[in-house]
PDB file of C-alpha atoms in Angstrom:
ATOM      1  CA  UNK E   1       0.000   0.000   0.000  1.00 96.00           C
ATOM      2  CA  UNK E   2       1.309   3.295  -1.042  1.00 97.00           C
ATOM      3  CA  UNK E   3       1.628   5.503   1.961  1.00 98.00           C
ATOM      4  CA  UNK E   4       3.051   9.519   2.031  1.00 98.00           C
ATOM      5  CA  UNK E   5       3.664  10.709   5.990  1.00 98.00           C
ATOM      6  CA  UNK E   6       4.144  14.497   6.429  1.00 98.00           C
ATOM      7  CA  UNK E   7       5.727  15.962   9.024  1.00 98.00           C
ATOM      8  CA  UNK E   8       7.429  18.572  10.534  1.00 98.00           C
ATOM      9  CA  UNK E   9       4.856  21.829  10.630  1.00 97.00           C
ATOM     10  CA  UNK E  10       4.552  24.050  13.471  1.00 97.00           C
ATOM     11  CA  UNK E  11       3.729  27.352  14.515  1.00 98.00           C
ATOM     12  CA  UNK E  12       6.723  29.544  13.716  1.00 98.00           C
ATOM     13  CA  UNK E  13       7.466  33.469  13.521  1.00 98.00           C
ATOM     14  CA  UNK E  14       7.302  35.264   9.951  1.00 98.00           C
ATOM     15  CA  UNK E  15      11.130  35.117   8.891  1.00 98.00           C
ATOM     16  CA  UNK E  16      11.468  31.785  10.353  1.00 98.00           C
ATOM     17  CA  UNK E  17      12.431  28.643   9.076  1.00 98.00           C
ATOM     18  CA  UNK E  18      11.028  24.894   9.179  1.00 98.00           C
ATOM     19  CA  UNK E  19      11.697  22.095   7.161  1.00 98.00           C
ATOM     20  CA  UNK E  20       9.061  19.522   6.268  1.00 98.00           C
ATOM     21  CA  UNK E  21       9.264  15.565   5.685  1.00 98.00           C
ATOM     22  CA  UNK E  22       7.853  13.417   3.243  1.00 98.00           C
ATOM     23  CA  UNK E  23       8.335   9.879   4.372  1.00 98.00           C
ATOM     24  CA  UNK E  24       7.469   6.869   1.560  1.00 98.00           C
ATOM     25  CA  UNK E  25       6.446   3.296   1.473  1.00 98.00           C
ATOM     26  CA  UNK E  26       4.965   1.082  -0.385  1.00 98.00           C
ATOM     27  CA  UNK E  27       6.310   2.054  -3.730  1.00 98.00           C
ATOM     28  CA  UNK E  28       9.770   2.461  -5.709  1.00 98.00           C
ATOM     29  CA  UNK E  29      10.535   5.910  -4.356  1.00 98.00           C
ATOM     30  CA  UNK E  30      12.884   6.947  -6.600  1.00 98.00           C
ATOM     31  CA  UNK E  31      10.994   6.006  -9.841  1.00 97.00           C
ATOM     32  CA  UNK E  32       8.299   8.729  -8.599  1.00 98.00           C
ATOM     33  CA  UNK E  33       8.574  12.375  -9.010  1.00 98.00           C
ATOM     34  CA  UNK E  34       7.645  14.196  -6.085  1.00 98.00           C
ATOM     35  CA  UNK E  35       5.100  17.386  -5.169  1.00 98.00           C
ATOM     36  CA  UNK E  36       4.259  19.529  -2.564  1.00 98.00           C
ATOM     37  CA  UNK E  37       1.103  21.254  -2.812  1.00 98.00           C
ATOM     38  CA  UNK E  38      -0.706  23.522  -0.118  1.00 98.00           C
ATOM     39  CA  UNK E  39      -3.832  24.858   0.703  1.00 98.00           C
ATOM     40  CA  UNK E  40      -4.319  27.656   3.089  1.00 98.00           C
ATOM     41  CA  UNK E  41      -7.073  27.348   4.865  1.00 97.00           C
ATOM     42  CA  UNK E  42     -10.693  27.904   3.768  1.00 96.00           C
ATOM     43  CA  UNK E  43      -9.024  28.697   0.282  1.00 96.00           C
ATOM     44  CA  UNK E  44      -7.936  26.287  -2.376  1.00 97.00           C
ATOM     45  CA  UNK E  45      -5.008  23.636  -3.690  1.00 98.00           C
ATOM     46  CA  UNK E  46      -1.590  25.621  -4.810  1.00 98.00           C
ATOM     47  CA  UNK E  47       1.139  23.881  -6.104  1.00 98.00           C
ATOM     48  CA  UNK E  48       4.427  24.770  -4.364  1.00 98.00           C
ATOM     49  CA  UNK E  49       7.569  22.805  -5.871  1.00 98.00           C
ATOM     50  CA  UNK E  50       8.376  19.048  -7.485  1.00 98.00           C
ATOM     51  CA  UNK E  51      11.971  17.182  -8.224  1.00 98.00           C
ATOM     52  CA  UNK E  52      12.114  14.251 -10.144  1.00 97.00           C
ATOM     53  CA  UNK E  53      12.841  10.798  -9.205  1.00 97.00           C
ATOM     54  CA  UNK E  54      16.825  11.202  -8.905  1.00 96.00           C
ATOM     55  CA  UNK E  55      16.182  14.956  -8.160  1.00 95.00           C
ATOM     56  CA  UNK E  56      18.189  15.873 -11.076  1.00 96.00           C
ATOM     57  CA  UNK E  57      15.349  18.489 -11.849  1.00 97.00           C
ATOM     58  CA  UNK E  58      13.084  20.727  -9.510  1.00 98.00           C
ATOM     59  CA  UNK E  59      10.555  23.577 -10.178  1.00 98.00           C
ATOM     60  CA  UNK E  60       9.083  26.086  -7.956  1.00 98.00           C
ATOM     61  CA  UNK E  61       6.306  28.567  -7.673  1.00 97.00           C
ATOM     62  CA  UNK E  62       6.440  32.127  -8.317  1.00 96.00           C
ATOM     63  CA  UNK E  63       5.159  32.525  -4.666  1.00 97.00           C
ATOM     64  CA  UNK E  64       7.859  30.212  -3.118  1.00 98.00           C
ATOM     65  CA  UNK E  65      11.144  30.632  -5.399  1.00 98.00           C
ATOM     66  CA  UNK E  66      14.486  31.786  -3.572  1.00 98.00           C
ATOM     67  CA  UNK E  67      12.782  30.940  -0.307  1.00 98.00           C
ATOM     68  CA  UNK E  68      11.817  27.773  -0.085  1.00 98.00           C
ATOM     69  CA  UNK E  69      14.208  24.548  -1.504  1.00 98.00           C
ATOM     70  CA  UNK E  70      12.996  20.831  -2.275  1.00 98.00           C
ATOM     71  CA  UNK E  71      15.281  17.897  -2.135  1.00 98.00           C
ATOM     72  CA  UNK E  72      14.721  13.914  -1.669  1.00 98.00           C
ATOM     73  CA  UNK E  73      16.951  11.206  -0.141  1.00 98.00           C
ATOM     74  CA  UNK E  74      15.884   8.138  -2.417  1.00 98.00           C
ATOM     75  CA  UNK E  75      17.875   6.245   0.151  1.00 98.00           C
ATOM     76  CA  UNK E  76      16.084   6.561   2.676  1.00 98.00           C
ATOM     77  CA  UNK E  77      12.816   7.759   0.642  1.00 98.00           C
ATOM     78  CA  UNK E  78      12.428  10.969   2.285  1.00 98.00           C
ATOM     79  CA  UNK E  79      11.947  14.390   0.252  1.00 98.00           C
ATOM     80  CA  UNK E  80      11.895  17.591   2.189  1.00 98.00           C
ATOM     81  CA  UNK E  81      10.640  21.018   1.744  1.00 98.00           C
ATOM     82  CA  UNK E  82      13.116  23.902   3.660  1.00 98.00           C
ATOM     83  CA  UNK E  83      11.461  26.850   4.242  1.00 98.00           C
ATOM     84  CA  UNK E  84      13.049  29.824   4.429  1.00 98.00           C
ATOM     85  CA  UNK E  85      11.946  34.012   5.121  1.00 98.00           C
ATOM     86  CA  UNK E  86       8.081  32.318   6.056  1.00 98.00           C
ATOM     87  CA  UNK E  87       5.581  34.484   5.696  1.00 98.00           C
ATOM     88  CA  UNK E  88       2.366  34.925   6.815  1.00 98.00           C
ATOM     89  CA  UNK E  89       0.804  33.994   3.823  1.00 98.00           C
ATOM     90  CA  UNK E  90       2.551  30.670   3.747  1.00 98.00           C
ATOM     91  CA  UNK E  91       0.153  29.395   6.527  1.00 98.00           C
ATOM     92  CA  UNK E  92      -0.977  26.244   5.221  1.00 98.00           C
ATOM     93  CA  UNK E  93      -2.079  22.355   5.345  1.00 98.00           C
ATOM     94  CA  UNK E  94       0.910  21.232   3.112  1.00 98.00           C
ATOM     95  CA  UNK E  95       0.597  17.783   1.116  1.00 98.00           C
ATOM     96  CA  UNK E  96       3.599  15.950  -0.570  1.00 98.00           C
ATOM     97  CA  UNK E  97       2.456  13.698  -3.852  1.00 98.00           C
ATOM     98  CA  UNK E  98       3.551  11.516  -5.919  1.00 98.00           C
ATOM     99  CA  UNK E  99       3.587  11.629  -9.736  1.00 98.00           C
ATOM    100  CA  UNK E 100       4.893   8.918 -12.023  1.00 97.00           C
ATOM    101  CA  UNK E 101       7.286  11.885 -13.682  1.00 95.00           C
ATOM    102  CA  UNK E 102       7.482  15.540 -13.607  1.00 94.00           C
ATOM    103  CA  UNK E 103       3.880  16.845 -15.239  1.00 95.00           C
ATOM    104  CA  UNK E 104       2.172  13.072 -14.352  1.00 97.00           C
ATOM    105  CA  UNK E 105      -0.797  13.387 -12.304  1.00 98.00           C
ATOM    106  CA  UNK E 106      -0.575  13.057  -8.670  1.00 98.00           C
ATOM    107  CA  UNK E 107      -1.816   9.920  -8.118  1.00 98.00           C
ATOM    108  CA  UNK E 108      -1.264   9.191  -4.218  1.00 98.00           C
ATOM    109  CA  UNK E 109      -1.546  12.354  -1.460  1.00 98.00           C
ATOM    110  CA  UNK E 110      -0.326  12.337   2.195  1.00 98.00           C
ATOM    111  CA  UNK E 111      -2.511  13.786   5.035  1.00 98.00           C
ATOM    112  CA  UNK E 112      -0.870  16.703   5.619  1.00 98.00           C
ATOM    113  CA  UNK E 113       1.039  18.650   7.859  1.00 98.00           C
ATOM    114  CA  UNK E 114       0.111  22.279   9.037  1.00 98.00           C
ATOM    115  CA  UNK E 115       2.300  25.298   9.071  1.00 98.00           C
ATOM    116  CA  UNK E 116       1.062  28.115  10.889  1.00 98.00           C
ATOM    117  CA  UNK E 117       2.891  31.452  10.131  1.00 98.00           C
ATOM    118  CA  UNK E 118       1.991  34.067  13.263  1.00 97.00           C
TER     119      UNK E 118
ATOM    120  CA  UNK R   1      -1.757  31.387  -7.944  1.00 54.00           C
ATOM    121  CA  UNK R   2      -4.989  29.866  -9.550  1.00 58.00           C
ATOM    122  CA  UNK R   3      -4.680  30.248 -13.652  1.00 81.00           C
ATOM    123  CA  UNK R   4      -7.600  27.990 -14.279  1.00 97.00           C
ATOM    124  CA  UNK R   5     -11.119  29.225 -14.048  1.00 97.00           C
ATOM    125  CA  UNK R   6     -13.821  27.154 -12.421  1.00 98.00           C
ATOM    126  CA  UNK R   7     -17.432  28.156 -10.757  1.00 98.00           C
ATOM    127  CA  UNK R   8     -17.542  28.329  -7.410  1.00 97.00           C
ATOM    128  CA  UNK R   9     -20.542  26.175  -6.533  1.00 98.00           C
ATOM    129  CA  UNK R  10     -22.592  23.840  -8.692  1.00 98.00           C
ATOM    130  CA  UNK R  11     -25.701  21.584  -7.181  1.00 97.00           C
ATOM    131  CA  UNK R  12     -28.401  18.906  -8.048  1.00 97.00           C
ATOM    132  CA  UNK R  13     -30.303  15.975  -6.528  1.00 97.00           C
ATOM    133  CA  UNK R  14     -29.443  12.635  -6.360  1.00 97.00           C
ATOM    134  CA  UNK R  15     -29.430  11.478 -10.029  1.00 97.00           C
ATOM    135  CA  UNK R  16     -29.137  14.131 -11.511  1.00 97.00           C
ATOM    136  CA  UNK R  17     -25.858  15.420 -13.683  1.00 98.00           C
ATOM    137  CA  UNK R  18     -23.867  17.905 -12.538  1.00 98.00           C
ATOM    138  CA  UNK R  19     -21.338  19.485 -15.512  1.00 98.00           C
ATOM    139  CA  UNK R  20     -18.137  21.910 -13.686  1.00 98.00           C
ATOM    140  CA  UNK R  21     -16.137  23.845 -15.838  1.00 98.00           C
ATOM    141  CA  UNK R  22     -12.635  24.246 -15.922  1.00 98.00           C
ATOM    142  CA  UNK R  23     -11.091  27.083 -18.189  1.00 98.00           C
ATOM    143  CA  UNK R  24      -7.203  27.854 -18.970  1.00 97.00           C
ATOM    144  CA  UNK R  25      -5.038  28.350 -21.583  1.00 96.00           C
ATOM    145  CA  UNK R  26      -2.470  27.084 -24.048  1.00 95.00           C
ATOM    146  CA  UNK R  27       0.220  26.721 -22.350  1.00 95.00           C
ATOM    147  CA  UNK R  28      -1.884  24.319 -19.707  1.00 97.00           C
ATOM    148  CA  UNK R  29      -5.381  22.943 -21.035  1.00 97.00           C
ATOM    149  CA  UNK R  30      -4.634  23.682 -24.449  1.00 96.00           C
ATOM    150  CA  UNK R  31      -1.773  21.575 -24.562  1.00 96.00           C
ATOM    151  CA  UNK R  32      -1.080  19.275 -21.466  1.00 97.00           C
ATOM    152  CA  UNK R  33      -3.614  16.671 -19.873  1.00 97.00           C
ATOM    153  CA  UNK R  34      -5.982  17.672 -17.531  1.00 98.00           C
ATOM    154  CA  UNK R  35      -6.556  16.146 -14.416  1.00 98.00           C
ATOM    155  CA  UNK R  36      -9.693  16.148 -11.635  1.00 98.00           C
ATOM    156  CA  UNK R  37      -9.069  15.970  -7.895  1.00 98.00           C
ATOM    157  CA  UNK R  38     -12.083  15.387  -5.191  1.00 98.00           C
ATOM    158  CA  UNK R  39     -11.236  16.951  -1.554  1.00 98.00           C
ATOM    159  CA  UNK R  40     -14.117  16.168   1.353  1.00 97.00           C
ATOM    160  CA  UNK R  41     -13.815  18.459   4.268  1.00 94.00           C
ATOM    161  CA  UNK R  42     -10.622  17.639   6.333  1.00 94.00           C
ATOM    162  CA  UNK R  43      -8.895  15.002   3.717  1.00 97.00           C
ATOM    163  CA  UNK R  44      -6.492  14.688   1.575  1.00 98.00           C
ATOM    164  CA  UNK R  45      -7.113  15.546  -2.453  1.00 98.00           C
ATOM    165  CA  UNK R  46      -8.311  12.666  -4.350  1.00 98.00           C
ATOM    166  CA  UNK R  47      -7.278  11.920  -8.153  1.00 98.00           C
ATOM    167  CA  UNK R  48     -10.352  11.008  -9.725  1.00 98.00           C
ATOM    168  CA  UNK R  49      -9.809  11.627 -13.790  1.00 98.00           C
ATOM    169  CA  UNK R  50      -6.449  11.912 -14.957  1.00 98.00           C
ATOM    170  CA  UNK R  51      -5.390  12.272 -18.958  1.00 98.00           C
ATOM    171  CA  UNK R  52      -8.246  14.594 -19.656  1.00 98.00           C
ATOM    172  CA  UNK R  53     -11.024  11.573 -19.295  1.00 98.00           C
ATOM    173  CA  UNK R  54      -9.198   8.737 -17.464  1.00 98.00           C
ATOM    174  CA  UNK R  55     -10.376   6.930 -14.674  1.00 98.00           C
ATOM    175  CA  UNK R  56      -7.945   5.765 -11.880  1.00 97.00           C
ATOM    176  CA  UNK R  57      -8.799   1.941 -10.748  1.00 96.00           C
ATOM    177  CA  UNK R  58     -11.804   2.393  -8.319  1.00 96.00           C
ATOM    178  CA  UNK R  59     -13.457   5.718  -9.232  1.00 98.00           C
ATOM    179  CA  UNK R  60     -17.226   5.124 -10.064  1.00 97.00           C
ATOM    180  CA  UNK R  61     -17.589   5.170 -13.917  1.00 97.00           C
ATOM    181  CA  UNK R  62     -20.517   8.102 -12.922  1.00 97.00           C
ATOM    182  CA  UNK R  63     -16.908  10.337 -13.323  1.00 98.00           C
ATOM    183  CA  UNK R  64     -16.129  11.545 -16.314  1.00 98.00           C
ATOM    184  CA  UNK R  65     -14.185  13.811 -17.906  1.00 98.00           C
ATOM    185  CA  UNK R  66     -13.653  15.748 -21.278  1.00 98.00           C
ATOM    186  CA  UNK R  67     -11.540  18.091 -22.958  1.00 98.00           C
ATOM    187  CA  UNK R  68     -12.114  20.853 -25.913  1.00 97.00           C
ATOM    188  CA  UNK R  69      -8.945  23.479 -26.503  1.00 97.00           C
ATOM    189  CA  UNK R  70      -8.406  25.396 -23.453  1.00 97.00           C
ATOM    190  CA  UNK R  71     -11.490  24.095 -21.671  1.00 98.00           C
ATOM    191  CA  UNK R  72     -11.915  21.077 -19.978  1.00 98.00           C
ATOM    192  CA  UNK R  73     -14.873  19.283 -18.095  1.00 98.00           C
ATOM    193  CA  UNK R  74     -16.189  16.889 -15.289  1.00 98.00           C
ATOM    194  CA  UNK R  75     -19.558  15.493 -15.147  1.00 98.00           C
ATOM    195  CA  UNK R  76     -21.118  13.356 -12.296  1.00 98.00           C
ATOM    196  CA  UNK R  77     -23.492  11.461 -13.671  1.00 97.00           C
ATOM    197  CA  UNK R  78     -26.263   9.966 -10.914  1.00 97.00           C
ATOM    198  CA  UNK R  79     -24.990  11.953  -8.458  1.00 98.00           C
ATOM    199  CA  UNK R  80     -25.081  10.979  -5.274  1.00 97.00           C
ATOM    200  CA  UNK R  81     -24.915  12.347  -1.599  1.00 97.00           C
ATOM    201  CA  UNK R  82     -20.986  10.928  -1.064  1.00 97.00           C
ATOM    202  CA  UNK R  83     -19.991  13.041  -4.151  1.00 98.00           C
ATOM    203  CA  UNK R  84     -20.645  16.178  -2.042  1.00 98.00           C
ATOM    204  CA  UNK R  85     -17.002  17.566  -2.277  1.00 98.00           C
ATOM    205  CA  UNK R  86     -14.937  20.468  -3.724  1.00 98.00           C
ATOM    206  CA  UNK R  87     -13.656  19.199  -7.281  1.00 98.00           C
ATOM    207  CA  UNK R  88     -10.275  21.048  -8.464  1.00 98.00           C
ATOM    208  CA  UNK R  89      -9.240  20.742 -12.304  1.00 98.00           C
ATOM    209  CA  UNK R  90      -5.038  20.928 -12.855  1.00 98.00           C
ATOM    210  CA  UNK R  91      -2.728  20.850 -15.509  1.00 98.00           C
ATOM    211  CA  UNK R  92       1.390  21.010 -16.632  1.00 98.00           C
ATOM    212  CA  UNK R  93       1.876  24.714 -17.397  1.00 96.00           C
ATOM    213  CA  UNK R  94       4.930  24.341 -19.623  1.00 94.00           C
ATOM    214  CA  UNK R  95       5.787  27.966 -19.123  1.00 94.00           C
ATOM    215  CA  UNK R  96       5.328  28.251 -15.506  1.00 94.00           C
ATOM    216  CA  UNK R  97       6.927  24.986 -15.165  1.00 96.00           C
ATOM    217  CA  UNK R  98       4.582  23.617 -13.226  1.00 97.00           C
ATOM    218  CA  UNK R  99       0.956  22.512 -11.703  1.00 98.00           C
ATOM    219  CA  UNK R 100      -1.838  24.914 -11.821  1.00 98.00           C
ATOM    220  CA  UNK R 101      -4.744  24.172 -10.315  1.00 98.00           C
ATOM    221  CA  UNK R 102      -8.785  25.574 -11.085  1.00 98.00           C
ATOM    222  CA  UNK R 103     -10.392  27.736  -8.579  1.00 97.00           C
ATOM    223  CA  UNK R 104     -12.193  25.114  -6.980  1.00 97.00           C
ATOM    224  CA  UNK R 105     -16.093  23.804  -7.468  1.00 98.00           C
ATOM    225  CA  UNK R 106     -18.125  23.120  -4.134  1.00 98.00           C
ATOM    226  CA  UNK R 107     -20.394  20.450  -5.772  1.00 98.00           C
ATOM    227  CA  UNK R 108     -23.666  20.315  -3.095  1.00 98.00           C
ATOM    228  CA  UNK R 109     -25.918  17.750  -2.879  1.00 97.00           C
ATOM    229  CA  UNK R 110     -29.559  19.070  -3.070  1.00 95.00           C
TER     230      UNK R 110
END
């Protein structure tokens, strides 16, 4: 069973940091791209960053570039999200994904973790 | 940001059809698949129609999607009280080089 465990939000200051977790089973992590995606709440889904399966490429939003950085241990199949100069506007449920390659849908969704930006 | 254009709110009773919208452009609907996601208050997004009108294993075959230029669409066909969600459309956007996702369509159960 394919299963996608955030962790890692928090309540933190605007200008803080926090890095988020990803943890994978019951797939071949590394033949998966990755996603994060939030939603603030009450509003709707925004895409926030992907890498590919060896992490060779990533991609960021507008909102989130030079800020926040997205990498992946296929190892240990981990990818995490460091967040950098938070904002208030970055409170948010965020969700890592999987997608079977970079533009693929994103087939499998973890619960979520919440950041809270105040 | 949201670049694809959805109605807030659509409705019907149980068996009825319910069509959502899903506008973009060319550099997302017009040329990448679309894809449908289901979210019920608290959980995670759901992948419901991927490739413009692909159904993943276990998604009632009431789903359905279609595609026309920059426009895309899902229709729930017999709807039923379970399908009370919000429904988000999403596509590649080759120049943003990334996901965008649609505004988001609270589908209510009459």
């Amino acid at each position: 069973e394919v299963q996608l465990v955030e962790s890692g939000g928090d309540l933190v200051q605007p200008g803080g940091s926090l890095r988020l977790s990803c943890a994978a089973s019951g797939f071949t992590f590394s033949s998966y791209a990755m996603s994060w995606v939030r939603q603030a709440p009450g509003k709707g889904l925004e895409w926030v960053s992907i890498t590919s399966g060896s992490g060779g490429m990533r991609y960021y939003a507008d909102s989130v570039k030079g800020r926040f950085t997205i990498s992946r241990d296929n190892s240990k199949k981990v990818v995490w999200l460091q967040m950098n100069g938070l904002r208030v506007d970055d409170t948010a449920i965020y969700y890592c994904a999987r997608g079977e390659v970079v533009a693929a849908p994103l087939d499998s969704w973890g619960q979520g973790t919440l950041v809270a930006v105040s | 940001q949201s670049v694809l254009t959805q109605p807030p709110s659509a409705s019907g009773t149980p068996g009825q059809t319910v069509t959502i919208s899903c506008s973009g452009g060319s550099s997302n609907v017009g040329s990448e698949s679309v894809n449908w996601y289901q979210q019920t208050p608290g959980t995670a997004p759901k992948l419901i129609i991927y490739g413009d009108d692909q159904r993943p294993s276990g998604v009632p075959h009431r789903f359905s999607g279609s595609k026309s230029g920059t426009s895309a669409s899902l229709a729930i066909s017999g709807l039923q009280s379970e399908d009370e969600a919000d429904y988000y459309c999403s596509a590649w956007d080759d120049s943003l080089k990334g996901f965008v996702f649609g505004t988001g369509t609270r589908v209510t159960v009459l």
